[in-house]
PDB file of C-alpha atoms in Angstrom:
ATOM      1  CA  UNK A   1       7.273  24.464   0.522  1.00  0.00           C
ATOM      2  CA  UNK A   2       9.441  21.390   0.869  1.00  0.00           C
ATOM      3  CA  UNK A   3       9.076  21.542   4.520  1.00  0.00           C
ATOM      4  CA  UNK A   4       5.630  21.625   6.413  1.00  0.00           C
ATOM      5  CA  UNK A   5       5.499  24.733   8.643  1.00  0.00           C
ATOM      6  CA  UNK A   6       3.041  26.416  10.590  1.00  0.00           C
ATOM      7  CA  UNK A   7       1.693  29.107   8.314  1.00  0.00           C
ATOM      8  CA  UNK A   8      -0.959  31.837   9.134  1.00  0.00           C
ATOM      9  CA  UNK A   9      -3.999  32.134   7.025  1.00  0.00           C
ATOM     10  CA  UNK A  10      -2.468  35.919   6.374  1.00  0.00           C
ATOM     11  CA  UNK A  11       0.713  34.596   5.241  1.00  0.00           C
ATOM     12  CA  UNK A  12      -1.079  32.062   3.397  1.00  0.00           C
ATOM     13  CA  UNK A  13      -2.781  34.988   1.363  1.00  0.00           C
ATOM     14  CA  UNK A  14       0.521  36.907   0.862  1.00  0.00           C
ATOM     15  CA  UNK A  15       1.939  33.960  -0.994  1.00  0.00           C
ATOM     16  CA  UNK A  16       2.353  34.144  -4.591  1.00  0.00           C
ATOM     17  CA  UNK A  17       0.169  31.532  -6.486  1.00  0.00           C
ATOM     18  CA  UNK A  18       3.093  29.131  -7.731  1.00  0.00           C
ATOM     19  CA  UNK A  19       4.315  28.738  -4.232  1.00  0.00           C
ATOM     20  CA  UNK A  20       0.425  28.833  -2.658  1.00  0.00           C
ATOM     21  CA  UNK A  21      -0.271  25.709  -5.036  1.00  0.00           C
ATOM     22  CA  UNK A  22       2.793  23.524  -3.560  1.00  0.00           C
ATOM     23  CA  UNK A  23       1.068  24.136   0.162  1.00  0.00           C
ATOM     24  CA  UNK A  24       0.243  20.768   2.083  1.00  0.00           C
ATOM     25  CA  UNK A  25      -2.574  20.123   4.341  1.00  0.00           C
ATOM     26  CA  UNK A  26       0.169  19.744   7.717  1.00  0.00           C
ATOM     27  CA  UNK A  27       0.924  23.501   6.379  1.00  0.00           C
ATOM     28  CA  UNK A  28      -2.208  24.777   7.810  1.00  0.00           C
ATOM     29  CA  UNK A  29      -4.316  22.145   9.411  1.00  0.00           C
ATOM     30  CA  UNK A  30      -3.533  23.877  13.018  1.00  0.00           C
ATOM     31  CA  UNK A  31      -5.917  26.623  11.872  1.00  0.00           C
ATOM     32  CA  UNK A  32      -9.459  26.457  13.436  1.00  0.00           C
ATOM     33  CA  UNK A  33     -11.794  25.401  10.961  1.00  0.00           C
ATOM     34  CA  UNK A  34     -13.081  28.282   9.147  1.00  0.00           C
ATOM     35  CA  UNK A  35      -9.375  29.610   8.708  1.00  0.00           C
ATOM     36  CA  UNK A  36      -8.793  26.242   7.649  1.00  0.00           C
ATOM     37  CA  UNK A  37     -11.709  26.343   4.824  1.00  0.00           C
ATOM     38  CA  UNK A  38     -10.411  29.650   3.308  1.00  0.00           C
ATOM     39  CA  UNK A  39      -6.665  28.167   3.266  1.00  0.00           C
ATOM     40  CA  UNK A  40      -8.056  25.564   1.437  1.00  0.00           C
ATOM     41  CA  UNK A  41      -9.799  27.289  -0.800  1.00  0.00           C
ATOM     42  CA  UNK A  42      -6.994  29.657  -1.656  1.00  0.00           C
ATOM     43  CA  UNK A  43      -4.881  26.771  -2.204  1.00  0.00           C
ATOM     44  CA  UNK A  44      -7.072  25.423  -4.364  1.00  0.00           C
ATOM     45  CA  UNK A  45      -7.523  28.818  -6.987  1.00  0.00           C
ATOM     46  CA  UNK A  46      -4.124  29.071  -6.932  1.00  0.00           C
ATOM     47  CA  UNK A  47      -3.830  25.069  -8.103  1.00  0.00           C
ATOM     48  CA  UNK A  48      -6.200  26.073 -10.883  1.00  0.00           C
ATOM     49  CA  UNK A  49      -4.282  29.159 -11.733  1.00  0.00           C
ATOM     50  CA  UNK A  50      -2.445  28.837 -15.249  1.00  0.00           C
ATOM     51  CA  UNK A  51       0.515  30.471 -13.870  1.00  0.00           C
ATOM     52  CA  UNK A  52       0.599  27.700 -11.154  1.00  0.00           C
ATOM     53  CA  UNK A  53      -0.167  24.689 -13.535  1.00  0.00           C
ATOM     54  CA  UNK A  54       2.595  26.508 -15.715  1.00  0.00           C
ATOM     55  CA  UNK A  55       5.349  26.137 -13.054  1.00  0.00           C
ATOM     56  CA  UNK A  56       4.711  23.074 -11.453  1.00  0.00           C
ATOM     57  CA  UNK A  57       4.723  21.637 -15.553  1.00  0.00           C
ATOM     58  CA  UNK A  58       7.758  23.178 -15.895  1.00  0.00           C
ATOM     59  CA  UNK A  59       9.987  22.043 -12.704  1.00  0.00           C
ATOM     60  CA  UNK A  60      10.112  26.244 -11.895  1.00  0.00           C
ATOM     61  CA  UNK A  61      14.042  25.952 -11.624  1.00  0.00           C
ATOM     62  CA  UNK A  62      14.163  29.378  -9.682  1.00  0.00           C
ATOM     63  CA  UNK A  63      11.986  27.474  -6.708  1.00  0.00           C
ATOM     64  CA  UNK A  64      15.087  28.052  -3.929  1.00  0.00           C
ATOM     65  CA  UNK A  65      15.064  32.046  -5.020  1.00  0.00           C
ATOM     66  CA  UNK A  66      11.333  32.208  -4.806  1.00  0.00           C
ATOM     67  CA  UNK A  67      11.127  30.184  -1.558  1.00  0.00           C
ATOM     68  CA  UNK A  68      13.847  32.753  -0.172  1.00  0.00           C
ATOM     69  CA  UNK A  69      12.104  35.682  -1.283  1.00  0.00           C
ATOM     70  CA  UNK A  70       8.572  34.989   0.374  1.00  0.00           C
ATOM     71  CA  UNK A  71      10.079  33.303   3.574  1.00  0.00           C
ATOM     72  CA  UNK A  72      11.939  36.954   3.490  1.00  0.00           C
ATOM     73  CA  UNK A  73       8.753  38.645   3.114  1.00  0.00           C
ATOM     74  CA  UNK A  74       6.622  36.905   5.868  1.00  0.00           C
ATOM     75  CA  UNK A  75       9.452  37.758   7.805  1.00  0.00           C
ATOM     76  CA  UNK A  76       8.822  41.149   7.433  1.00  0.00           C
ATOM     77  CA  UNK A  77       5.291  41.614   7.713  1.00  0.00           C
ATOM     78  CA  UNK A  78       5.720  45.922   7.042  1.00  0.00           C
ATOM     79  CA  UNK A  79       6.797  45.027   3.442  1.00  0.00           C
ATOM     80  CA  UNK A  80       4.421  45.391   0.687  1.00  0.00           C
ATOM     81  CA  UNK A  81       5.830  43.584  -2.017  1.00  0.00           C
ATOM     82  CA  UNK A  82       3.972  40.616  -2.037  1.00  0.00           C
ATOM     83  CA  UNK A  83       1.034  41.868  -0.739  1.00  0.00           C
ATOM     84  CA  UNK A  84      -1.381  41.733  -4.044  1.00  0.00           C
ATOM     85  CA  UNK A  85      -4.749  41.674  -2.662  1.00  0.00           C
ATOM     86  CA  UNK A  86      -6.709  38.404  -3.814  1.00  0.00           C
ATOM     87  CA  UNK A  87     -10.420  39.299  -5.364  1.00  0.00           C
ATOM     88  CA  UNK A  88     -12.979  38.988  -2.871  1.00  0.00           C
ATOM     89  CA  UNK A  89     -14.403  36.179  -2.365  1.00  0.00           C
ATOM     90  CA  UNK A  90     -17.379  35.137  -0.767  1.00  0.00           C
ATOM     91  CA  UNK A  91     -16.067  32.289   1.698  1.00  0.00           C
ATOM     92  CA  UNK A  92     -19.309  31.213   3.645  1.00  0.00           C
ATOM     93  CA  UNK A  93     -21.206  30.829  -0.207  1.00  0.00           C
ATOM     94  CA  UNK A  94     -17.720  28.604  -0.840  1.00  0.00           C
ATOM     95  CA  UNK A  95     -17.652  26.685   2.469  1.00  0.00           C
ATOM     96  CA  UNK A  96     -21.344  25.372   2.237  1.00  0.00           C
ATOM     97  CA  UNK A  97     -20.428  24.104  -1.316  1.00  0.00           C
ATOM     98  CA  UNK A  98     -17.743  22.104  -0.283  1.00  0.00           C
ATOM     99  CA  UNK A  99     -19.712  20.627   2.828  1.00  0.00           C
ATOM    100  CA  UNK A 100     -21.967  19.761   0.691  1.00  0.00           C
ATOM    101  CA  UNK A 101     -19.839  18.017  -1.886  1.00  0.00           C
ATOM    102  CA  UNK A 102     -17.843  16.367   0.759  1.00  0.00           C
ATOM    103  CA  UNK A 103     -21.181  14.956   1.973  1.00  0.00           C
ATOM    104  CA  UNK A 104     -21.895  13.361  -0.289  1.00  0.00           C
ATOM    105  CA  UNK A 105     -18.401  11.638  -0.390  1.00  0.00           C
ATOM    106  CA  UNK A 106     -18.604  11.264   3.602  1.00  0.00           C
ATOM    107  CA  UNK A 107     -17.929   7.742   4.955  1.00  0.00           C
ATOM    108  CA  UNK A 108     -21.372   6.097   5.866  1.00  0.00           C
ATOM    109  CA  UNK A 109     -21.960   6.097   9.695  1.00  0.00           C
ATOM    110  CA  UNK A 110     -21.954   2.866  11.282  1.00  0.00           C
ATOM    111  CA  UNK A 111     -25.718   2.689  11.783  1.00  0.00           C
ATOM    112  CA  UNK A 112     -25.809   3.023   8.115  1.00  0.00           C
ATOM    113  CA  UNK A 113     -24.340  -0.127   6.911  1.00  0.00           C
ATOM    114  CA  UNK A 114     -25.001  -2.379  10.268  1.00  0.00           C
ATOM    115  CA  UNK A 115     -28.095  -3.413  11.515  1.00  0.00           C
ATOM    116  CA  UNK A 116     -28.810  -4.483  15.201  1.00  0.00           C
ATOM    117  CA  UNK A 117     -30.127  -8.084  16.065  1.00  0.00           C
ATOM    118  CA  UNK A 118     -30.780 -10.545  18.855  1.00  0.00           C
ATOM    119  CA  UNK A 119     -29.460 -14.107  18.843  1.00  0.00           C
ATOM    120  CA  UNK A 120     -29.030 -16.756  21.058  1.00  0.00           C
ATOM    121  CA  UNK A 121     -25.617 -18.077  22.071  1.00  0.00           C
ATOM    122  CA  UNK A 122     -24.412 -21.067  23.346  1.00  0.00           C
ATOM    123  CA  UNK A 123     -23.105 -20.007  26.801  1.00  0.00           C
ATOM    124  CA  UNK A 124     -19.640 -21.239  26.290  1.00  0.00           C
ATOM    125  CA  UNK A 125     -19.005 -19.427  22.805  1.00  0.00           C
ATOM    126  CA  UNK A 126     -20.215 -16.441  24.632  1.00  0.00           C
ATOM    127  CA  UNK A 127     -17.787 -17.084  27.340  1.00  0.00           C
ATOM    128  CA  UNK A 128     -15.059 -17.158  25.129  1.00  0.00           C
ATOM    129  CA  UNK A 129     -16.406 -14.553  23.173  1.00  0.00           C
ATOM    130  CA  UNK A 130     -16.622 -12.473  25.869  1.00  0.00           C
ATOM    131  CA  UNK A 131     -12.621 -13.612  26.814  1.00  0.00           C
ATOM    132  CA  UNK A 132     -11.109 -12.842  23.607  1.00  0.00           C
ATOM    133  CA  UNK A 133     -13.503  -9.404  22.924  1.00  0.00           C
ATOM    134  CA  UNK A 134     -11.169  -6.649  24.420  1.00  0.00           C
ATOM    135  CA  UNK A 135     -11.528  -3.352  22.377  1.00  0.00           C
ATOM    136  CA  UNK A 136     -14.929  -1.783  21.613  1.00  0.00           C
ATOM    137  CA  UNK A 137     -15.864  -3.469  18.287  1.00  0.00           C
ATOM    138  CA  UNK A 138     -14.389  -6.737  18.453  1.00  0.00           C
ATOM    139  CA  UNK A 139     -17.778  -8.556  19.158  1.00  0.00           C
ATOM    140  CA  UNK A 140     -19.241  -7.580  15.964  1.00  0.00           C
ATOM    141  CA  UNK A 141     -15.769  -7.896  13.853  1.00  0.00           C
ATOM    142  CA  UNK A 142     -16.016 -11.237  14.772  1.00  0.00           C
ATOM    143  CA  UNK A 143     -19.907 -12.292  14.251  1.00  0.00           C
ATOM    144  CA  UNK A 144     -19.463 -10.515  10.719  1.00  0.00           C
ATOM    145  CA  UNK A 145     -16.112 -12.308  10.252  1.00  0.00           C
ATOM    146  CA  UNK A 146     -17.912 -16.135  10.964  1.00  0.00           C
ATOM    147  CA  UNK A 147     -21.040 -15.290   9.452  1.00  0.00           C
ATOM    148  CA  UNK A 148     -18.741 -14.224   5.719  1.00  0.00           C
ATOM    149  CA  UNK A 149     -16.758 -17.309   6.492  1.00  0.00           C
ATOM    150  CA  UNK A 150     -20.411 -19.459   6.612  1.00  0.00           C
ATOM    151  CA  UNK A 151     -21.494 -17.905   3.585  1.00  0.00           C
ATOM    152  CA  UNK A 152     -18.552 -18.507   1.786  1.00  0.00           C
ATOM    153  CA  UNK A 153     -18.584 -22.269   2.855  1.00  0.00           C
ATOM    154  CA  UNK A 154     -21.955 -22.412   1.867  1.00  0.00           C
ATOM    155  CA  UNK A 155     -21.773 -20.655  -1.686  1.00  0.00           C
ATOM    156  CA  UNK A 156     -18.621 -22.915  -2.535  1.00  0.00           C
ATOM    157  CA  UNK A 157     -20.520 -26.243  -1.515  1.00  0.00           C
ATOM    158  CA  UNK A 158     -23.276 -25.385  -3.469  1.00  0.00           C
ATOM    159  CA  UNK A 159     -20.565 -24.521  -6.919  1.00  0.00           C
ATOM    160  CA  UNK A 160     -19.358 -27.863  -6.512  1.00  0.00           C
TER     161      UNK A 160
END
């Protein structure tokens, strides 16, 4: 699929493996999120399929007749020629594994790698502080910013 198009998670399954493989993420990401998972997933075993690996090696230089012949099929949804049923799979067993593998690759949450603190500050640095602060975040982009740019100061005077 050169193109990214809405596709259903049933047309998803009705796709042969080669052309299954070559599916992006904008192909199905308006799915809700357990259609989503499956997509994913189906994508994926075709991706590992030989067949797939095979073609996508290979350059598959009958990849316009292919892509005409399933867009013709999903088309027609009463036609049965690409309808080879996929083994069953058990997609809740599937969808916990991959929370929990992308758990453990999840960004940290911000509470996670920042600690809270109380200072004083002078009252005109806070003024301007306050001034130039005008999206949620800025405050602490800042502090973190001058406290590096100490520390840097401070490591290189102590090198030299």
């Amino acid at each position: 699929m050169s193109e990214s198009t809405k596709l259903t998670l049933s047309e998803i399954k009705n796709m042969e493996s080669p052309d299954r493989s070559m599916l992006t993420e904008k192909d199905y990401k308006h799915l809700n999120s357990v259609e989503r998972t499956q997509a994913k997933l189906l994508i994926q075993q075709a991706q590992k399929a030989p067949n797939a690996r095979n073609d996508l090696m290979n350059g598959n230089k009958n990849d316009t007749e292919n892509t005409n012949v399933n867009e013709s099929v999903n088309k027609d949804n009463n036609s049965n020629v690409n309808n080879k049923s996929t083994p069953s799979t058990d997609f809740g067993s599937l969808a916990k594994k991959l929370k929990k593998s992308s758990a453990a690759k999840r960004k940290p949450k911000f509470d996670e790698t920042h600690s809270r603190d109380s200072v004083w500050i002078r009252n005109d640095l806070k003024k301007v502080l306050k001034d130039v602060c005008t999206e949620k975040g800025d405050k602490t982009r800042i502090i973190n910013e001058a406290l590096e740019d100490y520390f840097r100061k401070l490591a290189s005077e102590l090198d030299q």
